[in-house]
Short mmCIF file of N, CA and C in Angstrom, two decimals:
data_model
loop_
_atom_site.label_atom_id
_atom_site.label_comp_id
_atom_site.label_asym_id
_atom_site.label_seq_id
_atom_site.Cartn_x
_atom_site.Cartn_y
_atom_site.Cartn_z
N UNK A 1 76.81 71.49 112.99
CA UNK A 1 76.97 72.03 111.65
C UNK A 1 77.30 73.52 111.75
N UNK A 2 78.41 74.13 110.80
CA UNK A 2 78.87 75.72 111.00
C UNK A 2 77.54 76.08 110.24
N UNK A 3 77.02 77.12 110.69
CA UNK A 3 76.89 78.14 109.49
C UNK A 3 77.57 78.70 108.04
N UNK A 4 76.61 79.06 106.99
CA UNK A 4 76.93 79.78 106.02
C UNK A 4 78.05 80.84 106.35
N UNK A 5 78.87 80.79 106.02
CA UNK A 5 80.03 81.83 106.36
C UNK A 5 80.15 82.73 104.88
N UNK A 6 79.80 84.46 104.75
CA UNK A 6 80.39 84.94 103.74
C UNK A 6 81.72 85.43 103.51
N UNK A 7 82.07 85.69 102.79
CA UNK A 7 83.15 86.12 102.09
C UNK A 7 83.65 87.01 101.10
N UNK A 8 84.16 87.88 101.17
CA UNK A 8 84.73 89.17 100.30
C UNK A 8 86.18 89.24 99.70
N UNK A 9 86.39 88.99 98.18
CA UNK A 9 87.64 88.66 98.18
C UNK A 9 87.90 90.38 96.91
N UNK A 10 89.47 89.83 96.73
CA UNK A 10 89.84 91.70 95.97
C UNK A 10 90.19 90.92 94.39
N UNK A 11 89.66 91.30 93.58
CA UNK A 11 90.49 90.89 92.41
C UNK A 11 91.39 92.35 91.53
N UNK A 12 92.71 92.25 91.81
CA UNK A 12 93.03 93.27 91.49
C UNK A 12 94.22 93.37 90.61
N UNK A 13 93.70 93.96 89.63
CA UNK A 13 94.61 93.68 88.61
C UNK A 13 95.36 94.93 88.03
N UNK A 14 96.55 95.11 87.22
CA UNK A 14 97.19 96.13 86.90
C UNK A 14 98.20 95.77 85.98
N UNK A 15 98.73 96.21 84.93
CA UNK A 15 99.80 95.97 83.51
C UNK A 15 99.57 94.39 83.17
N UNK A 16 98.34 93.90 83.33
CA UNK A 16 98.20 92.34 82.68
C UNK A 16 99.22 91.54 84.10
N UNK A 17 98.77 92.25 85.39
CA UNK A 17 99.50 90.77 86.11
C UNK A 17 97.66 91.10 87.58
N UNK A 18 98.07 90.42 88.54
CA UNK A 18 97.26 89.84 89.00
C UNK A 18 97.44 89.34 90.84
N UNK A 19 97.55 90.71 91.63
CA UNK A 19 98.14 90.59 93.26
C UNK A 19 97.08 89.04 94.03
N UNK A 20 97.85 88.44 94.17
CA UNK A 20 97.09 87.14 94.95
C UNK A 20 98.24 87.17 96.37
N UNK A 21 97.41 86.49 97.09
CA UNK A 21 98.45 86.16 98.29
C UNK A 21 99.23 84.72 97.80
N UNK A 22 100.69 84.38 98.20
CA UNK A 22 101.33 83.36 97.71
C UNK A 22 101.00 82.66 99.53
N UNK A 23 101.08 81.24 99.63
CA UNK A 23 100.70 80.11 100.26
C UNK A 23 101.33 78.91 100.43
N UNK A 24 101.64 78.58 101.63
CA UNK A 24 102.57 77.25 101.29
C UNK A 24 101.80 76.21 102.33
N UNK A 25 101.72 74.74 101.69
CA UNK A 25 100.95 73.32 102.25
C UNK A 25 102.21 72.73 102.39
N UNK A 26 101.82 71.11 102.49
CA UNK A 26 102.82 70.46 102.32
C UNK A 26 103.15 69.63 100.97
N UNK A 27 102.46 70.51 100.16
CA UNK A 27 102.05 70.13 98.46
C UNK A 27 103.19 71.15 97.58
N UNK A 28 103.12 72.35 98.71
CA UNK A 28 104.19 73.74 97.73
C UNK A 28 103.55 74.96 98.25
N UNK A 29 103.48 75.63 96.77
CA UNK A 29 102.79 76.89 96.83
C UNK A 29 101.88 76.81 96.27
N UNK A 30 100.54 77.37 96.79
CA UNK A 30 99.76 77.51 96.23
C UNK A 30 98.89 79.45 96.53
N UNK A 31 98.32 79.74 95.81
CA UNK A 31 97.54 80.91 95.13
C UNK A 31 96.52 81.61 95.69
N UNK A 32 95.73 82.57 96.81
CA UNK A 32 94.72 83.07 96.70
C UNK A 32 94.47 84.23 96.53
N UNK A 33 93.13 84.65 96.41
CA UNK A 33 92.86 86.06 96.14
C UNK A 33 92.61 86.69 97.54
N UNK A 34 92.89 87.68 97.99
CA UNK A 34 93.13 88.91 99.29
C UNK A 34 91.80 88.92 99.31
N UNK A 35 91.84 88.46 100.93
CA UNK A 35 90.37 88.60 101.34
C UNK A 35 89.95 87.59 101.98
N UNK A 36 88.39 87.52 102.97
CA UNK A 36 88.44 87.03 103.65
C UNK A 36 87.18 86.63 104.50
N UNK A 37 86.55 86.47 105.88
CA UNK A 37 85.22 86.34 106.52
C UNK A 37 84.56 87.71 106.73
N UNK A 38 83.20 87.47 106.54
CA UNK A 38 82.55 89.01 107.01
C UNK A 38 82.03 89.10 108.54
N UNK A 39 82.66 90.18 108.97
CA UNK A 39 82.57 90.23 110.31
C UNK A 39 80.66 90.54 110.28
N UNK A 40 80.22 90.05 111.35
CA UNK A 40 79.04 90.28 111.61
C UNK A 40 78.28 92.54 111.27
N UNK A 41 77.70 92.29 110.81
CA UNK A 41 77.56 94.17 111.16
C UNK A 41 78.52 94.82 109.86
N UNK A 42 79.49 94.25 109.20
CA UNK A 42 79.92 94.34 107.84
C UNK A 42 79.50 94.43 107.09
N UNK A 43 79.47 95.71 106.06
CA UNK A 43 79.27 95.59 104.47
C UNK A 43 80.40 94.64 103.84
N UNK A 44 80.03 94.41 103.03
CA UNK A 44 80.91 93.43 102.18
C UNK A 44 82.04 93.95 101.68
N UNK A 45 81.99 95.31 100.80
CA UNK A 45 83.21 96.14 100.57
C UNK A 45 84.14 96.48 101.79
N UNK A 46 83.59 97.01 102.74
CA UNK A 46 84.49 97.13 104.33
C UNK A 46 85.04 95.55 104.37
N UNK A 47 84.87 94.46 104.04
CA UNK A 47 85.54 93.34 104.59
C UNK A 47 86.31 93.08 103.60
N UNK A 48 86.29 93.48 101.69
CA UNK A 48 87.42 93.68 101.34
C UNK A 48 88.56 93.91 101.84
N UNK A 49 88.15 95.28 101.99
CA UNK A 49 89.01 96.66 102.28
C UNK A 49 90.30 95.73 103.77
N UNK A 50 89.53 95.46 104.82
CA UNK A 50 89.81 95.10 105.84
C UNK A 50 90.92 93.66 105.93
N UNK A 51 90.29 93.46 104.69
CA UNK A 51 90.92 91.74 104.79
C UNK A 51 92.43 92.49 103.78
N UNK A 52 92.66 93.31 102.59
CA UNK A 52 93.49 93.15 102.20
C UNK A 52 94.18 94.25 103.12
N UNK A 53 94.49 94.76 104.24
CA UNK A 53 95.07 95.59 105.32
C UNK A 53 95.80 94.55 105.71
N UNK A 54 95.01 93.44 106.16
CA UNK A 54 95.58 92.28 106.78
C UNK A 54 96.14 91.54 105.93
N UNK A 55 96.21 91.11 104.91
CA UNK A 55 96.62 90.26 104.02
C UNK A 55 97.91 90.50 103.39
N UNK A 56 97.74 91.93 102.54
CA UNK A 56 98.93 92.48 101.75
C UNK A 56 99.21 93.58 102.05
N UNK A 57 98.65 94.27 103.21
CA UNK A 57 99.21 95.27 104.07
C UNK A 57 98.83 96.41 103.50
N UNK A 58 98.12 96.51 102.24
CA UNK A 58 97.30 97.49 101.50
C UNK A 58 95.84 98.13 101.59
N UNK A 59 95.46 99.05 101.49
CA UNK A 59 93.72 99.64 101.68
C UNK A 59 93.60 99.69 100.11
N UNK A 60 92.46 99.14 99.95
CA UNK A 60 91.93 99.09 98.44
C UNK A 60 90.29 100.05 97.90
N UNK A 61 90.62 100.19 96.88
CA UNK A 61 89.44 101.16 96.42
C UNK A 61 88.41 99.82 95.79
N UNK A 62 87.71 99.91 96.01
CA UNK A 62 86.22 98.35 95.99
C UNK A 62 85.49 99.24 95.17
N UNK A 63 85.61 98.59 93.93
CA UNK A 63 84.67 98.77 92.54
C UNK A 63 83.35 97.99 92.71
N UNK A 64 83.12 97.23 91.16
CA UNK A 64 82.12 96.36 91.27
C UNK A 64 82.68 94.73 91.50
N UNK A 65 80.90 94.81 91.87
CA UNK A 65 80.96 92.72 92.39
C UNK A 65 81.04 92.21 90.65
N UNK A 66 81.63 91.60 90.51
CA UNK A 66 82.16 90.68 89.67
C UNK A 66 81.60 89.40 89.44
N UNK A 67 82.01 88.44 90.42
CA UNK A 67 81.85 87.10 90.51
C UNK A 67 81.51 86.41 92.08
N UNK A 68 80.43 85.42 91.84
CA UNK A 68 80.16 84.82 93.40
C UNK A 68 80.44 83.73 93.24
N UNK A 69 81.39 82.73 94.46
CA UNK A 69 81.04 81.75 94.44
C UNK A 69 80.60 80.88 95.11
N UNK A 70 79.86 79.84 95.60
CA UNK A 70 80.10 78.91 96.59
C UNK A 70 80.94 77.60 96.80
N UNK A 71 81.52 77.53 97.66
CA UNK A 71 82.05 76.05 98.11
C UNK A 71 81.82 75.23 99.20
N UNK A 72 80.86 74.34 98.42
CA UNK A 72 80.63 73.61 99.67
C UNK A 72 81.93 72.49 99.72
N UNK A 73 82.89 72.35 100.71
CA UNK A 73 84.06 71.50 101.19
C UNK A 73 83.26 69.71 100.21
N UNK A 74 82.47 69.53 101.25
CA UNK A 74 82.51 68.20 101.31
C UNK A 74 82.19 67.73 99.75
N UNK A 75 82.18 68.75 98.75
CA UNK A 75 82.23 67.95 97.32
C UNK A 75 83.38 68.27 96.94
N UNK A 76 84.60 68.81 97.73
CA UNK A 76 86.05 69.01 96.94
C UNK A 76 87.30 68.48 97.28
N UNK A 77 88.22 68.54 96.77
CA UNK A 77 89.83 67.86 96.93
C UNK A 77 89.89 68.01 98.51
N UNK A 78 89.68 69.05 99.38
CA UNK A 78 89.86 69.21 100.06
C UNK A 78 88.56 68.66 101.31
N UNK A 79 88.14 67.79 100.89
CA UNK A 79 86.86 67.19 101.66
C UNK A 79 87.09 66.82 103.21
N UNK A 80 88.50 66.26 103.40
CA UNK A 80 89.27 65.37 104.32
C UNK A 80 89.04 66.68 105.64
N UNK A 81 89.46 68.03 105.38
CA UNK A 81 89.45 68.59 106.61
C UNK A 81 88.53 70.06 105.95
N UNK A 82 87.88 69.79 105.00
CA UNK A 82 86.99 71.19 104.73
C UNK A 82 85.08 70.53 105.01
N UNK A 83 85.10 69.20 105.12
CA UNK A 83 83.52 68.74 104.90
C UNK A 83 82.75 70.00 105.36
N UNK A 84 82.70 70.15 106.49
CA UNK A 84 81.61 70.82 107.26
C UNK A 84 81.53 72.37 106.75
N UNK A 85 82.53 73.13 105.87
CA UNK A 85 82.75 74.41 105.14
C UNK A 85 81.58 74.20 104.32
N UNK A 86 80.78 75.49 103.85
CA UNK A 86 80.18 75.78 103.38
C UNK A 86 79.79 77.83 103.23
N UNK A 87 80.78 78.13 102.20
CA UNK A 87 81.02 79.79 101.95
C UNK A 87 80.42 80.03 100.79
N UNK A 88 79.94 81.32 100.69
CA UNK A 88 79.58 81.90 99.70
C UNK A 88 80.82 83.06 99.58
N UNK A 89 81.63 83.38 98.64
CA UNK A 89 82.28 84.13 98.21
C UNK A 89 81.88 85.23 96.90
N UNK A 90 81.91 86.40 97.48
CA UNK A 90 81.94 87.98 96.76
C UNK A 90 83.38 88.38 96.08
N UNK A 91 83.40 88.06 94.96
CA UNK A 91 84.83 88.61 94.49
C UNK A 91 84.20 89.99 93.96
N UNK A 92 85.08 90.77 93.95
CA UNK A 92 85.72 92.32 93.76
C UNK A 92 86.02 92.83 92.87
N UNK A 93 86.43 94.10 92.20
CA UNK A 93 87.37 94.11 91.29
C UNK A 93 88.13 95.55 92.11
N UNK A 94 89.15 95.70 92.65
CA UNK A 94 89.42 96.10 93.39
C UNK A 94 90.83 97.28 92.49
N UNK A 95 90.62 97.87 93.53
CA UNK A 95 92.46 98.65 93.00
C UNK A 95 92.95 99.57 94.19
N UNK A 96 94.63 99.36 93.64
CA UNK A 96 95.29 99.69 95.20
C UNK A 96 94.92 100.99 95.76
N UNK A 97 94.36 101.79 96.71
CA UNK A 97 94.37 103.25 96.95
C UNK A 97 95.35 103.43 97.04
N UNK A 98 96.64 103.38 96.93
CA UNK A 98 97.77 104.17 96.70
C UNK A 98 99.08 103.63 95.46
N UNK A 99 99.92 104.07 95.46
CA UNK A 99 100.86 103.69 94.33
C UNK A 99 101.93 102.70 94.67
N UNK A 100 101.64 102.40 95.85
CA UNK A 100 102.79 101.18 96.62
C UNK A 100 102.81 100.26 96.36
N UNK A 101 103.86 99.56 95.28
CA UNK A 101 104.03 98.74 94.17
C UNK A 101 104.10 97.30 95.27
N UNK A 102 105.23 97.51 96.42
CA UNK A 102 105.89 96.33 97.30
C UNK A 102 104.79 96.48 98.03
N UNK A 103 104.30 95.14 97.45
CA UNK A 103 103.26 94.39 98.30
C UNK A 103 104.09 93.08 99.48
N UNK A 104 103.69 93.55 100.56
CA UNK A 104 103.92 92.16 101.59
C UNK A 104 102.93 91.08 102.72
N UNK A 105 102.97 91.48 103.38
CA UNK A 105 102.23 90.39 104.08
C UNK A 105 101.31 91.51 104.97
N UNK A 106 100.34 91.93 105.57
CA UNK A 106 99.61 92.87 105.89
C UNK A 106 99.96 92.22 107.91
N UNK A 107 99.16 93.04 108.29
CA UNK A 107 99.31 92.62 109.61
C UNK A 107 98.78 91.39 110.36
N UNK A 108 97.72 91.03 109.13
CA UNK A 108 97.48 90.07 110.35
C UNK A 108 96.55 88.94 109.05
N UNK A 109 98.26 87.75 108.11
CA UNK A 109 98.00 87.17 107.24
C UNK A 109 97.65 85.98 107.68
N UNK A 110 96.71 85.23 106.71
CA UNK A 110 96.96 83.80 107.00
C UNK A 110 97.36 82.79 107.50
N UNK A 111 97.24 81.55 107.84
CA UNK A 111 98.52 80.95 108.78
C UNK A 111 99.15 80.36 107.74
N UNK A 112 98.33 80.13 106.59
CA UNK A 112 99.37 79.58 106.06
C UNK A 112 100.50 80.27 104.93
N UNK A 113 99.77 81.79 104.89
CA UNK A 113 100.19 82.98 104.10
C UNK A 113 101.69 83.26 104.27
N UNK A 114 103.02 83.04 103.36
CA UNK A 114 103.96 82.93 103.44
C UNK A 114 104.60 84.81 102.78
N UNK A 115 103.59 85.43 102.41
CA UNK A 115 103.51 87.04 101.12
C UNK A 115 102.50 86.84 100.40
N UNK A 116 102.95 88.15 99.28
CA UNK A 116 101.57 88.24 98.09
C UNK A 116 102.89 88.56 97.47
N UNK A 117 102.20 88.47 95.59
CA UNK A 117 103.15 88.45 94.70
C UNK A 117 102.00 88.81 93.43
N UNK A 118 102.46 89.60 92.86
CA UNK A 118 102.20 89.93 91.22
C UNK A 118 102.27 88.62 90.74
N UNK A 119 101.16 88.49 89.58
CA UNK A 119 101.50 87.09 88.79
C UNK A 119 100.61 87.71 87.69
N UNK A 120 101.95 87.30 86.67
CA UNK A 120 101.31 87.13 85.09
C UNK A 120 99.95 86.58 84.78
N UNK A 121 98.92 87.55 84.57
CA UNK A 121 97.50 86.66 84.25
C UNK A 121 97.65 85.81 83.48
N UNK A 122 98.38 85.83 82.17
CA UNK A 122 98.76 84.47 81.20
C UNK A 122 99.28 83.36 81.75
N UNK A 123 99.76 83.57 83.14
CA UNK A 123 100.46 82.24 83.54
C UNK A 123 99.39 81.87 85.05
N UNK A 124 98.35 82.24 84.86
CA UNK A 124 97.74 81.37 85.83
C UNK A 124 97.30 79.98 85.81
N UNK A 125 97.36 79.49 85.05
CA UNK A 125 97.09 78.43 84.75
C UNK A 125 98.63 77.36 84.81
N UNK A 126 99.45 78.02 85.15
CA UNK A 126 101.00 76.95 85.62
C UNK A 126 101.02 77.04 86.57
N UNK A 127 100.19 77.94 87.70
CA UNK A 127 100.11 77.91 89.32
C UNK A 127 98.82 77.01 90.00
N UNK A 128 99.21 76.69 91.14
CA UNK A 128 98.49 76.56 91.80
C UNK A 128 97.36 77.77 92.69
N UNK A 129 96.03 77.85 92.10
CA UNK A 129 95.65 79.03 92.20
C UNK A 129 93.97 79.17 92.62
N UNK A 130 93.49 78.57 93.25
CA UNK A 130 92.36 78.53 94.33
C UNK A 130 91.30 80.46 94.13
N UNK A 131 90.25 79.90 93.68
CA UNK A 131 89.46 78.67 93.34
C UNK A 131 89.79 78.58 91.48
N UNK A 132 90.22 77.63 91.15
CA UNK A 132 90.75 77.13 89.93
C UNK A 132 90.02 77.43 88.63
N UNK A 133 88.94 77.90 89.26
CA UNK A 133 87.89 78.06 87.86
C UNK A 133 87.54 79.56 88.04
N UNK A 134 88.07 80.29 88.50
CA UNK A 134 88.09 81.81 88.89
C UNK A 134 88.89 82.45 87.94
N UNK A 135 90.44 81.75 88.47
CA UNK A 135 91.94 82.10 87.44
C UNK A 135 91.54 81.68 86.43
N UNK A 136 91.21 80.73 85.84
CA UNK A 136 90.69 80.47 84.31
C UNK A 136 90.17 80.98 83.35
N UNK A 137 89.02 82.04 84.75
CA UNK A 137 87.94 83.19 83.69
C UNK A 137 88.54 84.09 83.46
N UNK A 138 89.74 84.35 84.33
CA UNK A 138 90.29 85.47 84.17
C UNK A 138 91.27 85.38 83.21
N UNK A 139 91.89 84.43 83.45
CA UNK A 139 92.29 83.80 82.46
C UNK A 139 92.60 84.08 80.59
N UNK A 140 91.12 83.53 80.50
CA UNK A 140 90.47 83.59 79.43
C UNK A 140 89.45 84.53 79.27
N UNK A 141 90.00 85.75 80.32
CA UNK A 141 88.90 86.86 80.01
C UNK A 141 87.53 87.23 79.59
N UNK A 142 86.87 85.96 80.71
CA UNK A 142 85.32 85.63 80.68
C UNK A 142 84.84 86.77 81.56
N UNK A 143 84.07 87.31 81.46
CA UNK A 143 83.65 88.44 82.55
C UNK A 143 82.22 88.33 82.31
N UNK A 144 82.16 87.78 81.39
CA UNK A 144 80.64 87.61 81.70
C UNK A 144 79.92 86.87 82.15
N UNK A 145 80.62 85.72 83.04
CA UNK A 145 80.30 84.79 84.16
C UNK A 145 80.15 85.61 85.65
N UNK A 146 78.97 85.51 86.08
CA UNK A 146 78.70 86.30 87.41
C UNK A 146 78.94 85.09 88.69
N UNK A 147 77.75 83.93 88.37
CA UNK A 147 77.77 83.26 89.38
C UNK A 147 77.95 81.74 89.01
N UNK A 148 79.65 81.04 89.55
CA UNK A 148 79.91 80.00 89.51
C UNK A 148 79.26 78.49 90.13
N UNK A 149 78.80 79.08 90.85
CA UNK A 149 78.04 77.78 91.73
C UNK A 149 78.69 76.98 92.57
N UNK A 150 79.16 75.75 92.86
CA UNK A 150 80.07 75.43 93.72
C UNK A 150 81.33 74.70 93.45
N UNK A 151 82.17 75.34 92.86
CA UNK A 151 83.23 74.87 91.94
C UNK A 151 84.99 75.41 92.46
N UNK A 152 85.40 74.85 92.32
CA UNK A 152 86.92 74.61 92.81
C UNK A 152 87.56 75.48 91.87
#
């Protein structure tokens, strides 16, 4: 059995759109938020910071914690090769430290990380956009949901 693995993600938003990393399966594209595992000896904001270097090639200024979630795999779509996953995720509310609009792929993205892309917060809900009930709050500009529990 893995261990609890945490997680630090960026939610960062600017003119009503919404920097996620873009993703490709063999389903399409699909959606996440920048960010990533906490290295052992890590604050949680440093593994922001760290993960979106790597991700979208950006250093971010780490506000407040927002939203937590957990996912345990083996109750989701993705059961087939996530069972044994079990994360707690720290979302962010993050903003870029600098004015560098062209966001790309950071040094050291995803495997399955194809870029990052601005997306219309009104149109999150026509993407494929992980974890699904995250984009929703945001969505629908719930902020006063802290902790989701273990939800997709």
């Amino acid at each position: 059995m893995k261990p609890i693995r945490n997680s630090a993600k960026a939610i960062i938003v600017e003119n009503g759109k919404i920097l996620l990393t873009k993703n490709k399966d063999e389903q399409g594209f699909f959606y996440l938020f920048p960010g990533g595992g906490q290295d052992h000896g890590e604050e949680l904001k440093d593994t922001v910071n760290r993960e979106c270097m790597e991700e979208i090639g950006e250093s971010v200024v780490v506000h407040d914690l927002v939203y937590v979630r957990e996912y345990i795999g083996k109750n989701h779509e993705f059961a087939a090769w996530d069972s044994d996953v079990h994360q707690i995720e720290f979302y962010f509310r993050c903003s870029l430290a600098s004015n560098y609009k062209t966001i790309t792929n950071g040094t050291n993205p995803d495997k399955d990380q194809v870029g990052a892309e601005w997306i219309e917060i009104m149109e999150l809900d026509t993407i494929r956009v992980y974890p699904k009930t995250l984009g929703k709050s945001i969505k629908d500009n719930k902020s006063n949901v802290c902790y989701f529990g273990d939800v997709n």
